[in-house]
Coordinates of C-alpha atoms and ligand atoms in Angstrom, one line a residue:
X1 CA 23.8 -6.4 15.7
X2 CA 22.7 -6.5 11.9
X3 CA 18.7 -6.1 11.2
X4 CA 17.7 -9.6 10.2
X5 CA 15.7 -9.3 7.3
X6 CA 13.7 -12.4 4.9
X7 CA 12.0 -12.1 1.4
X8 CA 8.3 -14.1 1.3
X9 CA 8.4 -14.2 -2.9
X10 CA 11.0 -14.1 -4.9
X11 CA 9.9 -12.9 -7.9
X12 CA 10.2 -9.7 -9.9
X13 CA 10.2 -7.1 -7.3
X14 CA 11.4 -10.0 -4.3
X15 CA 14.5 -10.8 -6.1
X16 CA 15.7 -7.5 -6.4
X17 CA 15.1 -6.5 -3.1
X18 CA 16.8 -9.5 -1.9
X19 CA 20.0 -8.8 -3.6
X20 CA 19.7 -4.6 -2.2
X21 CA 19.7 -6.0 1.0
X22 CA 22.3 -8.2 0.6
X23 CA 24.6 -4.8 0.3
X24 CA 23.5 -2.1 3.3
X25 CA 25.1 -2.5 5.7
X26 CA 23.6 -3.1 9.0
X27 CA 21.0 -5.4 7.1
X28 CA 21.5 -9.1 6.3
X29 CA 19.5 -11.5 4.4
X30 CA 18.9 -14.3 6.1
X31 CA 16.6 -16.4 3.4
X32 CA 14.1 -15.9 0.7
X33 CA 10.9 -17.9 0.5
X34 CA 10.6 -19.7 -3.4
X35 CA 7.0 -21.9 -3.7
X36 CA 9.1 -23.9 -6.4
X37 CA 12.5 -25.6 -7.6
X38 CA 12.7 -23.8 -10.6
X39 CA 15.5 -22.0 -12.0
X40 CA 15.0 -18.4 -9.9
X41 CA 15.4 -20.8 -6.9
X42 CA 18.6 -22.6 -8.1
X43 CA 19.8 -18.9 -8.9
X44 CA 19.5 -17.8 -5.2
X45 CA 21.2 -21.2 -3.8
X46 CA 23.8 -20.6 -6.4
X47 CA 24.3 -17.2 -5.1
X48 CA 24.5 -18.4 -1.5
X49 CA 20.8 -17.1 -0.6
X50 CA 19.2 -19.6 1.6
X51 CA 16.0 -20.6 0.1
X52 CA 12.7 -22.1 2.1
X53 CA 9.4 -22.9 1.7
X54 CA 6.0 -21.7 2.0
X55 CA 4.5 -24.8 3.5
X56 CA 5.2 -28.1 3.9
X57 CA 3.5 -29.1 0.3
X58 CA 5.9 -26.9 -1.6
X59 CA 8.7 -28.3 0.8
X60 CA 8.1 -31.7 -0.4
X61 CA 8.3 -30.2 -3.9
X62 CA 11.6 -29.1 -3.1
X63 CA 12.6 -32.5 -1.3
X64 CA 11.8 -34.5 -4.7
X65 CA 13.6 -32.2 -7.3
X66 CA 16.8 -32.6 -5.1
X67 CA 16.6 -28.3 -4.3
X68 CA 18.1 -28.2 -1.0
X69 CA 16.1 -26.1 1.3
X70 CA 16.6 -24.1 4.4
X71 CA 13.4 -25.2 5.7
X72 CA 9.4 -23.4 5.8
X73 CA 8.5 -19.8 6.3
X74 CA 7.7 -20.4 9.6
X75 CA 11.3 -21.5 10.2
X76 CA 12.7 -18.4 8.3
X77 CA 9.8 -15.8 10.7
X78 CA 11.8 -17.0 13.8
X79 CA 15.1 -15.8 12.0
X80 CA 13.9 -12.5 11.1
X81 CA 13.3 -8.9 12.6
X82 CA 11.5 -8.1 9.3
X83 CA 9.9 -9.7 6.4
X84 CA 9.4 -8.1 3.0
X85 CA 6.5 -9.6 1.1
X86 CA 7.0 -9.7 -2.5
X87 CA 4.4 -12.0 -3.1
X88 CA 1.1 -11.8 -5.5
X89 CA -0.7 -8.9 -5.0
X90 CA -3.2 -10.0 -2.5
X91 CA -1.2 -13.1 -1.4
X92 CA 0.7 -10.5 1.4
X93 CA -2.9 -9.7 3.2
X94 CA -3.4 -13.5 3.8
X95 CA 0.1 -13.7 5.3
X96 CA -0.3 -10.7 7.2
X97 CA -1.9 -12.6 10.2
X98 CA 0.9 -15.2 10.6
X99 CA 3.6 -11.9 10.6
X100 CA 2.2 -10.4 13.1
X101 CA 1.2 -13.7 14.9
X102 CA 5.4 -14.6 14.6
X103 CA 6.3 -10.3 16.1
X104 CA 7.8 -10.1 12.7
X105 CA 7.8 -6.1 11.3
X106 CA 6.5 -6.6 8.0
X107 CA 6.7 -4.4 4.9
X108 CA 4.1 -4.4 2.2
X109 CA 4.4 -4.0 -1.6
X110 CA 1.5 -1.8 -4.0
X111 CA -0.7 -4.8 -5.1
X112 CA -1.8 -5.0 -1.2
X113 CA -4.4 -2.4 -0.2
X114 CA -3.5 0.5 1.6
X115 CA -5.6 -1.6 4.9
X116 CA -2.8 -4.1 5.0
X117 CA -0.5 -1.7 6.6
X118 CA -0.3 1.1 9.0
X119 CA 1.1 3.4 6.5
X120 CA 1.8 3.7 2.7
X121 CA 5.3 4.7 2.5
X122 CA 7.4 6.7 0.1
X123 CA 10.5 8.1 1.0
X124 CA 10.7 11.6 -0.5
X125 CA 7.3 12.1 0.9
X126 CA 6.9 10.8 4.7
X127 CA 9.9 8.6 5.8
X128 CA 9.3 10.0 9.1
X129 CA 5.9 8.5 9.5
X130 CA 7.5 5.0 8.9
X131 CA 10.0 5.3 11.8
X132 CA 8.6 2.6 14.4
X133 CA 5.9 1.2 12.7
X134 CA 5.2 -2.1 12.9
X135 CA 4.0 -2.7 8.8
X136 CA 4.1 -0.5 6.4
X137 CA 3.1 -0.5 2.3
X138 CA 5.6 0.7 -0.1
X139 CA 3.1 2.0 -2.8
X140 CA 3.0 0.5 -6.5
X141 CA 5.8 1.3 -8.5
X142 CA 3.5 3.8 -10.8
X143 CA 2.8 5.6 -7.7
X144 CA 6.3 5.9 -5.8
X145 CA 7.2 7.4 -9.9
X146 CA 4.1 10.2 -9.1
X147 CA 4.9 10.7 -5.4
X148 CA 8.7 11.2 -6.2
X149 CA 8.0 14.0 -8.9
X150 CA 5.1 15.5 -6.5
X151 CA 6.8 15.3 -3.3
X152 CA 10.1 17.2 -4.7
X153 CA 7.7 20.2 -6.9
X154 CA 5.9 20.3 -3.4
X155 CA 8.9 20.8 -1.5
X156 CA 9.8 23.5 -3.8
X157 CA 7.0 25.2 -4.9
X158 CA 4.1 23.8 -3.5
X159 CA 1.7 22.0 -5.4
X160 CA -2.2 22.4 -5.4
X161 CA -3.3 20.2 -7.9
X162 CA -2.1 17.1 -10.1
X163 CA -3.7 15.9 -13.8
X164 CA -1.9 12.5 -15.0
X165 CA -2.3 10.5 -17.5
X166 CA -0.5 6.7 -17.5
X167 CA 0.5 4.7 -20.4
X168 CA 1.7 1.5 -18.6
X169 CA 3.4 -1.6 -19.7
X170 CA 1.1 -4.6 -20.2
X171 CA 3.5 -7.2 -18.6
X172 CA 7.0 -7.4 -16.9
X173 CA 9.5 -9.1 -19.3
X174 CA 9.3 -12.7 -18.3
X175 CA 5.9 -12.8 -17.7
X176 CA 3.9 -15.4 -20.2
X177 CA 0.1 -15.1 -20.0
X178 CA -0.3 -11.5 -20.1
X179 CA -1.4 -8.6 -22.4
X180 CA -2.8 -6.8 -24.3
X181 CA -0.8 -8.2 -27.4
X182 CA -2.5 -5.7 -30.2
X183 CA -4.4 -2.8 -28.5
X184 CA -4.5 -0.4 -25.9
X185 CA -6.9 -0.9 -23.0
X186 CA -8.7 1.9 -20.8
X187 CA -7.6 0.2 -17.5
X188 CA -9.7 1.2 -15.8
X189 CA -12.5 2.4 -18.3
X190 CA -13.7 5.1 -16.3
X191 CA -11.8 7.9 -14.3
X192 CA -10.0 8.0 -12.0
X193 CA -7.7 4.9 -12.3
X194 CA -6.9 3.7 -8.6
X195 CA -3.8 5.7 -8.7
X196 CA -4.7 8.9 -7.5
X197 CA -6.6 7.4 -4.8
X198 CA -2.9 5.4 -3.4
X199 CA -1.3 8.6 -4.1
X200 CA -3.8 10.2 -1.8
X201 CA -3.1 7.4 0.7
X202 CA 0.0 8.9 1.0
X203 CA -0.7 12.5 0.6
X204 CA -4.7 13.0 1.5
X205 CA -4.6 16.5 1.0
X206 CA -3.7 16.6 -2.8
X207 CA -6.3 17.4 -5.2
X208 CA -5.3 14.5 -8.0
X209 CA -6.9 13.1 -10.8
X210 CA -5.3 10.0 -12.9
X211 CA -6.6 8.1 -16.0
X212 CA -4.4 4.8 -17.4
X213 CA -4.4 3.1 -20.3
X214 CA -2.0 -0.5 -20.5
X215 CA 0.0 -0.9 -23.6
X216 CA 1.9 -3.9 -25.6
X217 CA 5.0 -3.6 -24.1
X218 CA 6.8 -4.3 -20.7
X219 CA 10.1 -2.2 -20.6
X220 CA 8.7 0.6 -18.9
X221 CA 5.4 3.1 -17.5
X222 CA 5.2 6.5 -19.1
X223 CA 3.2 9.2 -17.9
X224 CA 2.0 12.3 -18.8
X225 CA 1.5 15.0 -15.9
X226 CA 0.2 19.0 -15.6
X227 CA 0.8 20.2 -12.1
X228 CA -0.3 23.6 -10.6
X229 CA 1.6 24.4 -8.7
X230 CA 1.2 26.8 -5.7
X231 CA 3.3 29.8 -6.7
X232 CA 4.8 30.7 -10.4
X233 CA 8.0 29.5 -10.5
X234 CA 10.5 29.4 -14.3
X235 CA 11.2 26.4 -16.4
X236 CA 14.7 26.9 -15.0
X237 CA 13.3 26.6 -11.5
X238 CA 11.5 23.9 -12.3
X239 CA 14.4 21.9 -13.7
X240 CA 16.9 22.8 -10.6
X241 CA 14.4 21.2 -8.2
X242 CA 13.9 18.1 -10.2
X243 CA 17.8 17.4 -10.7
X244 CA 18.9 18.5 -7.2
X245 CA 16.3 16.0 -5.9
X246 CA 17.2 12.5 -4.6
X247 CA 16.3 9.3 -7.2
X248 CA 15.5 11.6 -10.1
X249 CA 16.9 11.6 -13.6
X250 CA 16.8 14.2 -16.1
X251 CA 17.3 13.1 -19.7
X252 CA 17.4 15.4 -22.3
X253 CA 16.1 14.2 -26.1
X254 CA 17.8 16.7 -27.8
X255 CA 21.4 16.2 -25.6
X256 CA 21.1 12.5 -26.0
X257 CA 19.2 11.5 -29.0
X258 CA 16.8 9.4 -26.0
X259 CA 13.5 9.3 -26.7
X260 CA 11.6 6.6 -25.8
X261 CA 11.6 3.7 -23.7
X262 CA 13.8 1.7 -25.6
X263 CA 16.5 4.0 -25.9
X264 CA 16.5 4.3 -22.6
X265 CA 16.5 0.4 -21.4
X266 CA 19.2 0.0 -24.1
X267 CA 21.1 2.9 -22.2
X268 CA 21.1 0.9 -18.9
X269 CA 21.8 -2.5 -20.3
X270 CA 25.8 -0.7 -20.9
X271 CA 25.3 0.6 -17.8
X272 CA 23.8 -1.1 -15.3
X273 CA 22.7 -4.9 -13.6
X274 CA 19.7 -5.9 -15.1
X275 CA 19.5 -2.7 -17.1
X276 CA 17.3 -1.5 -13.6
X277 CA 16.8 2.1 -13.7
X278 CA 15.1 2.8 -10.4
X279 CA 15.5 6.6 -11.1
X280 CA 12.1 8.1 -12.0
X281 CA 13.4 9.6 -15.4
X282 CA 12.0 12.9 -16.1
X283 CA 12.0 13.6 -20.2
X284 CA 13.7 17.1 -19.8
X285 CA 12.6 18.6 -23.3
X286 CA 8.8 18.1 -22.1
X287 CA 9.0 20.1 -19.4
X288 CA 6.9 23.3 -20.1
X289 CA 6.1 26.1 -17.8
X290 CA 3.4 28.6 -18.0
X291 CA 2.6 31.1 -14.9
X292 CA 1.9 28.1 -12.6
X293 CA 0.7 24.9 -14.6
X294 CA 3.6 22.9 -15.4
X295 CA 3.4 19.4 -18.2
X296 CA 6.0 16.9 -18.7
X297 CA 6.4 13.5 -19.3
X298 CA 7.8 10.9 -17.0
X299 CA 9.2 7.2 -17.4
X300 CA 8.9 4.5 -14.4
X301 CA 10.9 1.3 -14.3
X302 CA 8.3 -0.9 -12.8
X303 CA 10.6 -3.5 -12.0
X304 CA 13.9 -1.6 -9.8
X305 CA 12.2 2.0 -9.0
X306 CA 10.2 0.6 -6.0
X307 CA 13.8 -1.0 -4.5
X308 CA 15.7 2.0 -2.5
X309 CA 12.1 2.7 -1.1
X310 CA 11.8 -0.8 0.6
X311 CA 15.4 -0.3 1.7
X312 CA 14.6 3.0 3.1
X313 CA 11.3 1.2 4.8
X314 CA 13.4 -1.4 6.8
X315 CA 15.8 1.3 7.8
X316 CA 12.7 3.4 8.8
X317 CA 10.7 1.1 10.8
X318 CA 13.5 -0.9 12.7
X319 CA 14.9 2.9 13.5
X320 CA 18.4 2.3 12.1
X321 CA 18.3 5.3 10.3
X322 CA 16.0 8.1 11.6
X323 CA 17.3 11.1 9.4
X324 CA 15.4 10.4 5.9
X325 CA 18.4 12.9 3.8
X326 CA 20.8 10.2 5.2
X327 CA 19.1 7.8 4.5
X328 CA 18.1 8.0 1.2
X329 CA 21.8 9.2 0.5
X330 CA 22.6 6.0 1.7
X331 CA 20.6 3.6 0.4
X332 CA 21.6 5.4 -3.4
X333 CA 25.1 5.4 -2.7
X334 CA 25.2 1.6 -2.2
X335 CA 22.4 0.5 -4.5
X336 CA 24.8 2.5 -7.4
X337 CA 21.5 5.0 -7.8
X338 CA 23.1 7.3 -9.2
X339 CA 20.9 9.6 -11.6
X340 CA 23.0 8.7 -14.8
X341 CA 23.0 6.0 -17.6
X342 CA 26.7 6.6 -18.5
Ligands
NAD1 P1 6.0 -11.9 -9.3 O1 4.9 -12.7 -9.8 O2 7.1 -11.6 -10.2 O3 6.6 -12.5 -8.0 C1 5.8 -13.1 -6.9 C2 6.5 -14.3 -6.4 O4 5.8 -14.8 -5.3 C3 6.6 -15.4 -7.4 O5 7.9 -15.9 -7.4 C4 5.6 -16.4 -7.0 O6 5.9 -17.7 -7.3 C5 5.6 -16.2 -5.5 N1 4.4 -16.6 -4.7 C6 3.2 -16.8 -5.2 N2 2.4 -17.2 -4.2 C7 3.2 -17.3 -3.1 C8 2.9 -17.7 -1.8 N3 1.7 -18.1 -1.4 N4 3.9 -17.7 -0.9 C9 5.2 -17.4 -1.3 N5 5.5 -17.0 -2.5 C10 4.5 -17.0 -3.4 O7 5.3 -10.5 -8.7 P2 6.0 -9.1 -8.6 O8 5.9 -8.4 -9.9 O9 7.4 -9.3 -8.0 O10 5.0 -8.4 -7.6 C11 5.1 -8.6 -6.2 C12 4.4 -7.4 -5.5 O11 5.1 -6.2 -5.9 C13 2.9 -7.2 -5.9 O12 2.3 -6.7 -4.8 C14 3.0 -6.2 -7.0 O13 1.9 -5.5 -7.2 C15 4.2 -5.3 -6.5 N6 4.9 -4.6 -7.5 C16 5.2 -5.1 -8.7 C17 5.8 -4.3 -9.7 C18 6.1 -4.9 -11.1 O14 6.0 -4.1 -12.0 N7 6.4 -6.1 -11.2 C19 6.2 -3.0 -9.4 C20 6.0 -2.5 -8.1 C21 5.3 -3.3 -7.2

């Protein structure tokens, strides 16, 4: 029998996940939860995707705009095996009790705090510890960008310490009331930016310090890291390991005349729905080696790159895949993640 799985917030990162599930198999969608009529929610009823309501206020919203509903989100808990929160950061936690009130598995997105869940999850780096578990938190999509690049230079060569810097978007595309519009913000004004620490709450050992400043524009996150790693290793090295691993792209400037973030977007928008890119893209012409400190810059997608990982979280939780390499293979293979804009 197919995992039964609903989407509480269909927004930015709940609509996309809501489609992913839609195609692994062994998953199916059952509903998404919308708080209004508005055009997202005649999108997913055009697309077949039942649609219900948070509470019984927002039903009667529904009710008199003529937006046929499936019925509340207590209606669409006693459907479900899981429930992916997509909702507000913060909104999740005050939602949390009625999950586990329902025995609904529950998965968790960045905005949440690392408390909400009984592990922050990231594939490349502990898909094993998510087997079972009852919640889990997929980090923030500038973290699951870090952990990815980490993880896979840990794998290889070990990594004893971690320097980034992130320049991040201001807004996602549709958004309306945010900024900045003219400047660039220290956020936060003092160091370290709450990255490193939800990096750490997925890898406690690592010595990691992050600073962040937030940018006008909202195509994409870049970031600037230096690494030491545990043992010397060759640019060449260095570059093998990163393009062998799962969910990450190399581009090269000098191969592709890409370099920036709107080359990039413009790339996918030929290439792929929604122009997502939920590769983490590695600028290959920045990567420098010397002895054991490695620097290059990364871009993050902040709206698709956190996708495959809450795929990978359902699969890990409800057990129906236990091998993370199959897994991850998987979830790419279907989601069309396939490390290349052409
Ligand atoms: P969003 O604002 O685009 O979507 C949230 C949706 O939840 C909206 O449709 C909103 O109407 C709905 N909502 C609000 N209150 C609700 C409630 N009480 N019940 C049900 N639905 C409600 O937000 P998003 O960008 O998709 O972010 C969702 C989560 O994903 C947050 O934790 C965020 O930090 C995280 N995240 C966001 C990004 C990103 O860049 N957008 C990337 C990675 C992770």
């Amino acid at each position: 029998m197919a995992v039964r799985v609903g989407v509480n917030g269909y927004g930015t990162i709940g609509k996309r996940i809501a489609a992913a599930v839609a195609r692994i198999e062994g998953l199916e969608l059952v509903g998404v939860v919308k708080r209004s009529p508005d055009y997202a929610a005649l999108q997913a009823l055009a697309r077949g995707i039942p649609v219900y309501a948070p509470d019984e206020d927002s039903l009667q919203a529904f009710e008199k705009a003529g937006v046929k509903v499936a019925g509340t989100l207590g209606e669409l808990l006693d459907r479900v095996d899981v429930i992916v929160d997509a909702t507000p950061g913060g909104v999740g936690a005050k939602y949390k009790p009625i999950y586990e009130e329902r025995g609904v598995k529950a998965i968790f997105q960045g905005g949440e705090k690392a408390e909400v869940a009984e592990a922050s999850f990231s594939s490349l780096c502990n898909y094993e510890e998510g087997i079972g578990k009852r919640s889990l938190r997929v980090v923030s999509c500038n973290t699951t960008g870090l952990l990815r690049a980490i993880c896979t230079l840990n794998k290889a060569f070990g990594v004893e310490k971690v320097r980034a810097t992130l320049i991040r978007r201001a807004a996602d595309p549709k958004e309306i009331k945010r900024g900045p519009v003219n400047s660039i913000v220290l956020n936060p004004p003092r160091l370290p930016s709450h990255h490193a620490l939800d990096v750490k709450a997925v890898l406690p050992w690592l010595d990691i310090w992050t600073a962040a400043v937030v940018v006008p524009t909202t195509l994409m996150h870049v970031h600037h890291l230096t690494v030491i790693l545990r043992r010397e290793a060759s640019r060449s090295e260095v570059l093998e390991a990163l393009r062998e691993a799962p969910r990450i792209m190399l581009v090269s400037s000098e191969a592709t005349g890409i370099k920036s973030t709107a080359q990039l977007v413009e790339a996918a928008r030929e290439s792929r729905p929604r122009y997502d890119i939920p590769e983490l893209v590695v600028f290959e012409d920045t990567v420098h080696v010397e002895g054991r400190e490695l620097v290059f810059f990364q871009a993050v997608h902040q709206e698709s790159i956190v996708v495959p990982e809450n795929i990978d979280a359902i699969k890990a939780m409800t057990g129906l895949e236990r091998d993370p390499e199959k897994a991850i293979r998987e979830t790419d293979s279907v989601l069309g993640v396939t490390k290349s804009l052409w």
